[in-house]
């Protein structure tokens, strides 16, 4: 693993993880305990998660962008025994989140201030008790969400490793593979599709990028002889534009595969990847809940440019249904339901939500609208869930609405996606102000930042309206309201 100037061998990673496991254990962290982990793309990240895996404690994978609102919720919802974070990242002092976290202990990679230094925990691993078995929970991953509070996704060691191994094979990883981790390593794509874990499984080399911009990434690809990397569509576009506008093209000759996923990649952008970057494109349509689809390395261009791939496993069941859960004709657009060997059957401690998010026979309702082609490939056509996909970052409309509703000048609010040429979608808040009050975008944005909401969830646009549409029967549901407002916005 390469982290800036630092290289970590497999043997060193193993040793560091075991010693850190001993350290966590001495602190009293036990099997099944939750530990919220929020670290940027650094080698320590892997010391921490492998250490927790070894004990059988469950990391909760927070993103570096999360702030007090999210971290506080993750810690309280999971009764976390510890919060592991960094000192300062991208100008933000993460130690200030300790209060919101309210965990018994905050552990800091780097300068710990008044907290516990991660570096002080590494200890003699000789007394470590046995680890968990393969069928036990490994961690809690975050759901993109479509309701008020983020749901947690319980993945087991064996289901996850199955998807990681199969993904590594599909993506042709070998000990010669060099993977550049650009997106946050905590994200399911970067972690497992095939991601860092897939590369470690194959015995390859992982290069960690602190930032995803072309000025950071393109030289890294050249110097480290990167063979494969994974990005969201806006980043692919940014890199393509950067490379095309350079007088002297960077040396990208080592790059064999660019994986693009997390949001729909337009076929025009898709068609530029191979000519501009000189590598193969792979579309990846995945979800932290499980199911991951890939175009295959030897698929014809028609498939690679126009579809979001097919499932990892022959045992991934795909159902495409109408609003009444009846199967649509093959090739028609419908709701994607899925069940399979590495797809969860329920969110963590969310019985009520699980009754709507899963069918009685255990299919996960993805909220995605797809076509299932006769050749088995899926094409994502849209979304039925109340989520905004802002360049791959998922925002639950209701979560942002609930924060805005606490503002004294806000009478009512609906948060919807608006199309955007670069990010695919941005967020627009339709607000009905309280009588006699005025609201402005800068004011609402500052308010949400103060409440500790992650920046990517803060609306890009504001539309002040007198009232929301109502029907003859009275007020329409928020879901219909959002749909109506989306139509107004697009029209
Ligand atoms: C359209 N929508 C897509 C795609 C995800 C690999 C890759 C991505 C994720 C991920 C992941 C899409 N085209 N190619 O976990 O392992 C939207 C869908 C989906 C949701 C899941 C992985 N790829 N999406 O993005 O849990 O709406 O996982 O249901 O963040 O992203 O989001 P998430």
XYZ file of C-alpha atoms and ligand atoms in Angstrom:
524
model
C 0.000 0.000 0.000
C 1.314 3.419 -0.961
C 0.178 6.388 1.123
C 2.003 9.545 0.066
C 5.684 8.859 0.595
C 4.960 5.880 2.811
C 4.860 2.234 1.699
C 3.268 -0.498 3.782
C 3.989 -4.142 2.973
C 1.492 -6.942 3.442
C 3.512 -8.195 6.409
C 3.588 -4.734 7.972
C -0.133 -4.232 7.444
C -0.859 -7.540 9.136
C 1.448 -6.732 12.017
C 0.033 -3.227 12.461
C -3.561 -4.500 12.365
C -2.856 -7.196 14.956
C -1.091 -4.789 17.281
C -3.899 -2.279 16.933
C -6.424 -5.056 17.597
C -4.584 -5.685 20.861
C -4.753 -1.960 21.621
C -8.487 -1.762 21.003
C -8.964 -4.866 23.086
C -7.026 -3.340 25.988
C -9.327 -0.324 25.767
C -12.225 -2.695 26.313
C -13.506 -2.902 22.716
C -15.157 -6.307 22.341
C -16.803 -8.512 19.752
C -20.029 -6.943 18.473
C -19.188 -3.438 19.798
C -19.701 -0.627 17.305
C -16.904 1.835 16.506
C -17.650 4.783 14.209
C -14.669 5.220 11.869
C -14.145 8.433 9.933
C -10.756 8.649 8.245
C -9.536 9.966 4.901
C -7.709 7.748 2.392
C -4.727 6.793 4.521
C -2.930 3.577 5.430
C -4.134 3.915 9.061
C -7.649 3.405 7.807
C -6.791 -0.204 7.031
C -4.940 -0.736 10.321
C -8.162 0.338 12.024
C -10.700 -1.674 10.079
C -8.627 -4.870 9.990
C -7.971 -4.498 13.722
C -11.698 -4.193 14.394
C -12.450 -7.129 12.073
C -9.915 -9.199 13.999
C -11.651 -8.525 17.310
C -15.103 -8.911 15.804
C -16.011 -5.306 16.655
C -18.067 -3.567 13.970
C -16.737 -0.479 12.227
C -19.466 1.950 11.158
C -18.187 3.456 7.910
C -18.661 7.224 8.119
C -17.438 9.449 5.270
C -14.874 12.255 5.702
C -17.589 14.720 4.593
C -19.841 13.863 7.527
C -20.245 16.450 10.240
C -21.778 16.712 13.702
C -25.323 15.848 12.601
C -24.323 12.580 10.938
C -21.554 11.538 13.340
C -23.772 12.258 16.345
C -26.525 10.140 14.856
C -24.252 7.209 13.924
C -22.743 7.149 17.405
C -26.027 7.371 19.285
C -27.979 5.057 16.981
C -25.318 2.341 17.239
C -24.353 3.077 20.894
C -20.772 3.275 19.629
C -18.061 2.609 22.200
C -15.546 4.745 20.312
C -15.215 7.273 17.509
C -12.047 7.079 15.404
C -11.237 10.133 13.315
C -8.388 12.292 12.046
C -6.990 15.623 13.259
C -7.438 18.055 10.370
C -8.579 17.144 6.874
C -9.404 19.535 4.029
C -9.225 22.439 6.463
C -11.716 20.941 8.907
C -10.759 20.003 12.468
C -12.408 16.617 12.978
C -11.567 16.614 16.685
C -14.371 19.158 17.105
C -16.814 16.348 16.262
C -15.961 14.530 19.507
C -18.619 16.421 21.473
C -21.347 15.584 18.982
C -20.111 11.986 18.834
C -20.522 11.643 22.574
C -18.798 8.237 22.443
C -16.944 7.069 25.537
C -13.711 7.717 23.673
C -12.490 9.648 20.643
C -9.368 8.253 19.011
C -7.444 10.499 16.646
C -5.040 9.624 13.849
C -2.460 12.440 13.977
C -2.362 15.138 16.654
C -4.923 13.948 19.234
C -5.348 17.195 21.188
C -7.194 16.211 24.375
C -8.209 12.815 22.925
C -6.528 9.411 22.589
C -3.779 9.132 19.961
C -4.336 6.230 17.568
C -0.552 5.804 17.477
C -0.502 5.139 21.232
C -2.763 2.093 20.946
C -0.541 -0.347 19.006
C 0.325 -3.085 21.523
C 1.656 -6.628 21.900
C -0.875 -8.905 20.191
C 0.189 -12.156 21.852
C -2.785 -12.296 24.263
C -5.496 -11.568 21.673
C -8.526 -13.855 21.989
C -9.908 -15.670 18.945
C -11.659 -13.715 16.232
C -15.195 -13.889 14.870
C -16.407 -16.632 12.552
C -17.106 -15.990 8.888
C -20.870 -15.856 9.232
C -20.810 -13.074 11.817
C -21.353 -9.383 11.155
C -18.256 -7.590 9.890
C -19.341 -3.927 9.788
C -22.191 -1.488 9.272
C -22.170 0.292 5.933
C -24.235 3.428 5.238
C -27.251 3.403 3.022
C -27.796 6.256 0.563
C -31.178 6.541 2.201
C -34.507 7.957 1.170
C -36.108 8.520 4.553
C -35.474 10.826 7.482
C -32.503 9.114 9.033
C -29.716 7.114 7.363
C -30.135 3.348 7.581
C -27.264 1.041 8.454
C -26.400 -1.993 6.366
C -25.186 -5.068 8.238
C -22.721 -7.083 6.130
C -21.131 -10.348 7.227
C -17.538 -11.414 6.602
C -18.543 -14.245 4.287
C -21.144 -12.398 2.187
C -18.797 -9.475 1.676
C -15.729 -11.547 0.934
C -17.725 -13.537 -1.589
C -18.551 -10.333 -3.480
C -14.974 -9.076 -3.176
C -13.407 -12.272 -4.537
C -15.871 -12.550 -7.406
C -15.372 -8.852 -8.229
C -11.586 -9.241 -8.294
C -11.980 -12.071 -10.764
C -14.447 -10.192 -12.981
C -12.090 -7.216 -13.067
C -9.068 -9.387 -13.884
C -7.031 -8.374 -10.828
C -3.646 -10.059 -10.359
C -0.563 -9.426 -8.220
C 0.488 -6.971 -10.960
C -2.595 -4.816 -10.468
C -2.046 -1.310 -9.133
C -5.290 0.247 -7.900
C -5.668 3.953 -7.269
C -8.190 4.666 -4.498
C -9.649 8.035 -5.418
C -13.140 8.065 -3.931
C -13.374 7.782 -0.140
C -12.164 4.307 0.895
C -15.159 3.980 3.217
C -17.505 3.909 0.222
C -18.655 0.474 -0.855
C -17.406 0.999 -4.436
C -13.836 1.833 -3.347
C -13.857 -0.800 -0.647
C -15.232 -3.789 -2.493
C -16.017 -3.420 -6.200
C -13.355 -4.824 -6.311
C -11.763 -1.879 -4.554
C -8.997 -1.969 -2.007
C -10.147 -5.272 -0.518
C -10.263 -6.879 -3.971
C -6.725 -5.750 -4.714
C -5.455 -7.002 -1.362
C -7.189 -10.308 -2.059
C -5.411 -10.533 -5.437
C -2.044 -9.589 -3.920
C -1.750 -6.334 -5.855
C -0.723 -2.828 -4.894
C -3.008 -0.080 -3.558
C -2.182 3.591 -4.061
C -4.158 5.985 -1.873
C -5.052 9.384 -3.320
C -5.881 12.068 -0.768
C -7.775 14.176 -3.307
C -9.546 13.280 -6.576
C -8.624 16.318 -8.710
C -6.683 15.808 -11.969
C -3.650 17.728 -10.670
C -3.267 15.187 -7.842
C -4.369 12.080 -9.636
C -2.850 12.203 -13.128
C 0.770 12.450 -11.902
C 0.083 9.646 -9.401
C -1.140 7.377 -12.196
C 2.050 8.064 -14.151
C 4.498 7.679 -11.264
C 2.906 4.645 -9.586
C 2.070 2.939 -12.893
C -1.582 2.602 -11.897
C -3.499 -0.047 -13.852
C -7.044 0.392 -12.521
C -9.115 3.001 -10.731
C -12.743 3.751 -9.895
C -14.603 7.047 -10.192
C -18.078 8.594 -10.279
C -19.298 10.106 -13.597
C -18.498 13.779 -12.802
C -14.907 12.812 -11.970
C -14.595 10.857 -15.195
C -15.766 13.971 -17.038
C -13.342 16.192 -15.123
C -10.380 13.918 -15.921
C -11.357 13.612 -19.586
C -11.611 17.396 -19.959
C -8.315 17.889 -18.109
C -6.399 15.373 -20.233
C -7.847 16.751 -23.480
C -6.912 20.317 -22.612
C -3.309 19.525 -21.643
C -0.587 20.535 -24.028
C 1.636 17.730 -22.869
C -0.450 14.628 -22.190
C 0.429 12.858 -18.931
C 1.769 9.309 -19.234
C -1.317 7.162 -18.698
C 0.111 4.175 -20.558
C -0.123 1.884 -17.507
C -3.878 2.441 -17.085
C -5.903 -0.518 -18.322
C -9.302 -0.038 -16.753
C -11.432 2.908 -15.659
C -14.423 1.835 -13.597
C -17.282 4.323 -13.520
C -20.277 3.938 -11.217
C -22.359 5.389 -8.414
C -24.562 7.349 -10.817
C -25.607 6.996 -14.420
C -22.852 7.551 -16.957
C -24.134 9.129 -20.161
C -23.156 7.232 -23.312
C -21.519 10.357 -24.833
C -19.098 10.626 -21.916
C -18.705 6.841 -21.891
C -17.587 6.919 -25.527
C -14.760 9.373 -24.746
C -13.032 7.203 -22.129
C -11.190 4.802 -24.379
C -9.957 7.337 -27.001
C -8.896 9.982 -24.450
C -7.462 7.867 -21.616
C -6.365 4.903 -23.695
C -7.924 2.371 -21.323
C -10.979 0.149 -21.209
C -14.179 1.425 -19.583
C -16.187 -0.627 -17.126
C -19.618 0.480 -15.940
C -20.451 -0.466 -12.355
C -23.959 -0.299 -10.931
C -23.771 -1.255 -7.302
C -25.275 -0.585 -3.922
C -23.978 -0.915 -0.383
C -26.975 -3.150 0.349
C -25.388 -5.800 -1.862
C -26.044 -6.346 -5.579
C -23.240 -5.167 -7.860
C -23.384 -5.237 -11.670
C -20.404 -4.912 -13.979
C -19.903 -4.740 -17.696
C -17.297 -7.403 -18.419
C -13.815 -6.664 -19.725
C -14.461 -8.562 -22.970
C -17.953 -7.182 -23.608
C -18.536 -5.483 -26.966
C -18.572 -1.664 -27.005
C -22.331 -1.579 -27.444
C -22.739 -3.213 -24.019
C -20.002 -1.221 -22.289
C -21.254 2.138 -23.558
C -24.988 1.612 -23.126
C -25.583 -0.643 -20.126
C -24.768 -0.651 -16.420
C -23.628 -4.244 -16.516
C -24.942 -7.537 -15.213
C -24.811 -9.061 -11.723
C -21.700 -10.575 -10.173
C -23.330 -13.892 -9.481
C -25.587 -16.389 -11.218
C -27.363 -16.528 -7.855
C -28.269 -12.824 -7.906
C -32.008 -12.795 -8.569
C -33.335 -9.867 -10.573
C -37.022 -8.951 -10.653
C -38.353 -5.986 -12.588
C -41.891 -5.139 -11.490
C -44.655 -2.545 -11.838
C -46.190 -0.495 -9.002
C -48.261 -3.534 -7.967
C -45.164 -5.772 -7.723
C -46.166 -7.649 -10.898
C -43.341 -8.506 -13.277
C -43.192 -6.287 -16.387
C -42.401 -7.735 -19.820
C -38.689 -8.432 -20.267
C -36.962 -5.296 -21.506
C -39.644 -2.930 -20.170
C -38.888 -0.355 -17.471
C -39.861 -1.251 -13.916
C -38.760 -1.285 -10.288
C -35.654 -3.351 -9.621
C -36.007 -5.891 -6.812
C -33.127 -8.183 -5.944
C -32.192 -11.064 -3.684
C -28.938 -12.931 -3.630
C -25.960 -14.346 -1.763
C -24.479 -10.997 -0.683
C -27.574 -8.762 -0.598
C -28.943 -7.941 2.846
C -32.390 -9.073 3.960
C -32.887 -6.148 6.301
C -31.303 -2.960 7.639
C -29.792 -2.948 11.088
C -32.371 -2.405 13.877
C -34.991 -0.994 11.509
C -37.946 -3.390 11.667
C -40.546 -0.866 10.608
C -38.584 0.382 7.611
C -37.652 -3.174 6.635
C -41.314 -4.018 6.114
C -41.430 -1.517 3.221
C -37.833 -1.783 1.967
C -38.029 -5.563 1.462
C -40.726 -7.838 0.061
C -42.131 -10.541 2.348
C -39.932 -13.076 0.550
C -36.781 -11.106 1.120
C -36.233 -9.131 -2.078
C -34.621 -5.735 -1.544
C -36.528 -2.871 -3.158
C -33.655 -0.908 -4.686
C -35.774 2.126 -5.608
C -34.117 2.087 -9.027
C -36.036 1.970 -12.314
C -34.328 -0.328 -14.791
C -34.701 -2.297 -18.002
C -33.508 -5.893 -17.948
C -32.318 -6.616 -21.461
C -32.819 -10.049 -22.994
C -29.018 -10.533 -22.817
C -29.167 -10.144 -19.019
C -27.706 -6.631 -18.862
C -29.359 -3.864 -16.848
C -29.955 -0.307 -17.986
C -30.730 2.205 -15.245
C -33.588 4.408 -16.451
C -34.402 6.407 -13.350
C -35.316 6.259 -9.729
C -38.504 5.901 -7.725
C -36.951 6.566 -4.297
C -36.927 10.041 -2.752
C -33.210 10.385 -3.075
C -30.991 12.861 -4.858
C -27.921 11.409 -6.574
C -25.553 14.342 -6.615
C -22.673 13.041 -8.693
C -22.723 9.706 -6.854
C -23.286 11.236 -3.415
C -26.678 10.150 -2.160
C -29.005 12.526 -0.324
C -32.297 11.517 1.297
C -34.791 14.292 0.503
C -36.635 13.803 3.781
C -33.495 14.063 5.894
C -32.713 17.530 4.508
C -36.385 18.576 4.747
C -36.470 17.635 8.430
C -33.464 19.849 9.114
C -34.960 22.765 7.170
C -38.299 22.444 8.973
C -36.575 23.397 12.226
C -35.734 26.846 10.787
C -37.989 29.537 12.314
C -38.737 31.176 8.930
C -39.667 27.908 7.199
C -43.331 26.918 7.158
C -43.040 23.986 4.766
C -40.374 22.522 2.497
C -39.840 19.907 -0.212
C -36.373 18.949 -1.413
C -36.062 17.666 -4.981
C -33.392 16.833 -7.537
C -32.841 19.173 -10.472
C -30.861 18.060 -13.539
C -27.307 19.327 -13.805
C -24.907 19.027 -16.724
C -21.870 18.277 -14.555
C -23.143 16.474 -11.431
C -26.121 14.794 -13.073
C -28.343 16.194 -10.354
C -28.281 18.987 -7.811
C -30.533 19.718 -4.884
C -33.307 22.286 -4.902
C -35.327 23.224 -1.805
C -38.860 24.501 -2.416
C -39.749 26.546 0.652
C -43.021 28.063 1.815
C -41.944 30.760 4.285
C -43.859 31.504 7.454
C -46.175 34.510 7.168
C -44.140 37.686 7.440
C -40.780 35.859 7.119
C -38.288 35.880 4.289
C -35.743 33.184 3.458
C -32.630 33.327 1.285
C -30.363 30.547 0.036
C -27.192 31.801 1.785
C -29.117 32.080 5.053
C -30.517 28.537 4.827
C -27.177 27.092 3.751
C -25.412 28.724 6.701
C -28.134 27.414 8.993
C -27.683 23.816 7.794
C -23.903 24.079 8.091
C -24.363 25.259 11.660
C -26.581 22.276 12.374
C -23.636 20.134 11.329
C -25.005 18.722 8.101
C -22.467 17.378 5.574
C -21.794 19.920 2.810
C -22.957 17.648 -0.003
C -26.470 17.527 1.505
C -26.883 21.291 1.649
C -29.262 22.482 -1.133
C -27.692 24.135 -4.171
C -30.814 26.068 -5.029
C -33.847 27.629 -3.374
C -37.300 28.214 -4.820
C -39.549 30.286 -2.607
C -43.236 29.518 -3.226
C -46.500 30.756 -1.679
C -48.000 27.314 -1.245
C -47.637 23.732 -2.409
C -50.095 22.216 -4.851
C -53.080 20.529 -3.216
C -55.610 18.135 -4.662
C -59.391 18.002 -4.188
C -58.946 15.639 -1.243
C -56.636 18.045 0.494
C -52.910 17.926 0.862
C -51.024 15.545 -1.419
C -48.347 13.218 -0.129
C -44.788 14.455 0.057
C -43.772 11.906 -2.540
C -46.352 13.257 -5.011
C -45.421 16.765 -4.037
C -41.777 16.135 -4.836
C -42.746 14.585 -8.156
C -44.975 17.580 -9.013
C -42.235 20.046 -8.107
C -39.692 18.101 -10.112
C -42.017 18.330 -13.097
C -42.426 22.116 -12.586
C -38.663 22.480 -12.359
C -37.976 20.422 -15.456
C -40.830 21.960 -17.444
C -26.968 4.561 -12.162
N -27.184 4.583 -10.826
C -26.262 4.014 -10.045
C -24.912 3.411 -11.990
C -25.077 3.201 -8.406
C -20.232 -0.046 -6.733
C -20.670 1.041 -7.453
C -21.569 1.945 -6.913
C -22.037 1.767 -5.618
C -22.998 2.763 -5.058
C -21.609 0.659 -4.889
C -25.103 3.404 -10.568
N -25.878 3.997 -12.725
N -23.837 2.871 -12.567
O -22.029 0.418 -3.630
O -20.284 -1.296 -4.712
C -27.199 4.385 -7.749
C -28.454 3.523 -7.668
C -28.152 2.601 -6.505
C -27.420 3.545 -5.567
C -26.529 2.855 -4.566
C -20.702 -0.241 -5.442
N -24.392 2.907 -9.523
N -26.201 3.871 -8.695
O -23.255 3.809 -5.654
O -25.013 2.506 -1.901
O -29.538 4.371 -7.377
O -23.579 2.416 -3.873
O -29.304 2.052 -5.902
O -23.813 4.614 -2.646
O -26.635 4.366 -6.455
O -25.730 3.790 -3.925
P -24.506 3.352 -2.978
